Amino acid sequence: MPNTTLIIKLVQVAFLCCIILPACSVGAKEYLVGNQADYVSTVAKLEAGDSIVLKNGVWTDFEILFEGQGTAEQPITLTAQTPGQVEISGQSNLSLAGKYLVVSGLVFKNGYTPTSTVISFRKSKEKLAYHSRVTEVVIDNFSNPERFENDSWVMMYGKHNRFDHSHLEGKSNKGVTMAVRMNTEESRENYHRIDHNYFGPRRILGSNGGETLRIGTSHYSLSDSFTVVENNYFDRCDGELEIISSKSGKNKIIDNVFFESRGTLTMRHGNDTLVENNVFFGNGVDHTGGIRLINKRQTVRNNYMEGLAGYRFGGALVVMNGVPDSPINRYHQVEDSVIENNSLINSEHIQLAAGSDLERSAVPVRTSFKNNLIFNHDKHDPFTVYDDISGIDFEGNVVNEVKDLKIAQGFESLALNAQRADNGLMYATSTTAGVSKQLNPIEKAQVGVKWYAKPAAIPTFDQGRTILVEPGLDTITNALKTASNSDVLSLADGSYTVSRVLVLDKSITLKASSKSPKVILAFERGALFEIQEGGNIKLSGVTITGKESPDSSGNSVIRTQRRSMLSNYELLIENSEIVDLDINHSFNFLSVAKGTFADRIEITNSRFKNITGAVLSLDKESDDYGIYNAEYVTIRDSHFESIEGDIVDFYRGGTDESTFGPHFELSNSTLKKVGYGKRNKSKSSILLHGVQVTNVVGNKFVNTPEITVLHTVGEPVTKIIGNAFIDANKVVISELNSDKKDTATVSDNTYKSSED
Ligand code: CA
């Protein structure tokens, strides 16, 4: 098959060349320009068939306006002398206006746009681009340094435009990576094509506004867009819960691959969209999801989902309930839709009539669910049914030996044998349910540009050299100067004093070199470590004391840089002791700045004692914009004693539902006399405000005030199980924005007084 396709394509290409090439050569001029002034004067005289070529090198602070009137046979082109050798840096962007324009070969890096967009298919509200193409362009980490300054990388306006074979990687500030805009009549029914692009890693934003691709907005969602999104590769697009948000009618989202991307492809608004031949590989990564269906006449056909761990609105397949007579920005009822021949392999959740509540009470109607294959090795039933599903017609679906299927009709439970075929997908023998054998997922190497490498996995700790460090004054400081990313500073037993703040802009491990360590670190400034862009830290087997710290309030062992930060960081502490942070008041273990974000903070088998502040102070986003400071906070097998503040003060305000986190776990740990300091505003041992997933399991609370859990939005999953409370206040759980009874599971806890 592929060979035949290739031959046909070659014939087509050869045929096109015969027609176009002679036409191009007639009177067409090529201009090589080396500076911005030449560019501007040259663009003004370009005629159909001409091309303007940017000299290789770095072009700084270059706002490129590419305006012209080409023709279908003779487009006007803007390109690089050598593709990939023209870097657009600093305060730069590109706007296209006119028709039949083609841009290629540029790399946007080391800067950000001064406007709201990096590549815009318009010059102004009135001057748009039509029949134009941006191809083989790279935008790499071209993010505004202020994390919550909103901008976008590609905005498509006009009609019949194409964005293809491009590479978008590392957007870290707020704002959708790419969007199709329909805000004027001239941009509706646009027939844009977005294909063969590499949508590279986008890390968790920690707020709404981290979508990768949006087509339309709710406002114009009853207009048709006719946008085609095909053969793109979405690699770890983790920004928020929507990877693609289709918000307009008659789009086609076909033949794309989603690799380990947290979130879903959502038909959020608009009707008549086709979602076909897409492949999702979750590999069990938290919150990897598939397809979420809302609205009328949608088709979800021949899609393959494997290893998707997501739940609730982020499940492998989600069919929503709607709002009766829904306002345009809420949820329209699912009607007349088709879900057929999809394969859901080893995926956790399929949700039907999801979101059912007093407002979302309109159940799916006249919708079919046919010939789908649902295969789970563990034979679990992935369905959750939240409301009446009699409006869904089930037929010919096959599951792998599920006992007591929740939906009996239209499913056959068979003892299936699943095998991986040459196309990399799993098929069950003895059934034709599920995706076609012809489905051929596009590979990473087939998308984006050939001349720009795709990023490998994010480097972790302990992959580099080991640097031996002896005790003394500033020996760590000096060792750190020679260390590279992922190196380990191996500390010999003894006392270390650090006279300056250790700035971390790489991943560094500080590790005791002996098995039963006596490594003691003291520091003379307001912080021992400051995490900056690119910094991550792991502490292993060390004792840190605040004895030598300045006698002033507000010290910290670790802090983030004072201004906002684009890079997410990691902080791991194991087998360590943190003691005597008590030279003055409000001495925290970790203090963070607004606009900073930890992917994970893990404390394992460690002891914290005599601290006048909080252990983890993660409460800087108090504006209630739905922003927060850390995704996963995990504390296991640890001991906290005589802490005046709370061990965690975790704040995620607002009522927006676009994030999966924050997550909090505390297990097998002891808290003794924690949280009674007069400056502890929360009056709690732990404050969890708006945390989405909480597990407090198997701990001992001795002489502590309450654990305060404030639920803000959605359906937070809170479990407080198997803890012992001794002379300790209980758990206080409040629902801030709903009149629902609280949804927490609080069970198997014991409560007693030491006098009992
Ligand atoms: Ca969103």
Short mmCIF file of C-alpha atoms and ligand atoms in Angstrom, two decimals, residues 208-211 240-242 247 656 658, ligand 1:
data_model
loop_
_atom_site.label_atom_id
_atom_site.label_comp_id
_atom_site.label_asym_id
_atom_site.label_seq_id
_atom_site.Cartn_x
_atom_site.Cartn_y
_atom_site.Cartn_z
CA ASN A 208 -6.45 27.97 32.01
CA GLY A 209 -4.89 29.20 28.75
CA GLY A 210 -2.54 26.32 27.95
CA GLU A 211 -4.45 24.85 24.98
CA GLU A 240 -4.06 22.14 30.27
CA LEU A 241 -7.05 19.86 29.79
CA GLU A 242 -7.78 20.83 26.18
CA LYS A 247 -15.29 25.57 18.73
CA ASP A 656 -12.31 27.74 36.24
CA SER A 658 -9.27 23.90 32.93
CA CA B 1 -9.15 26.11 28.46
#
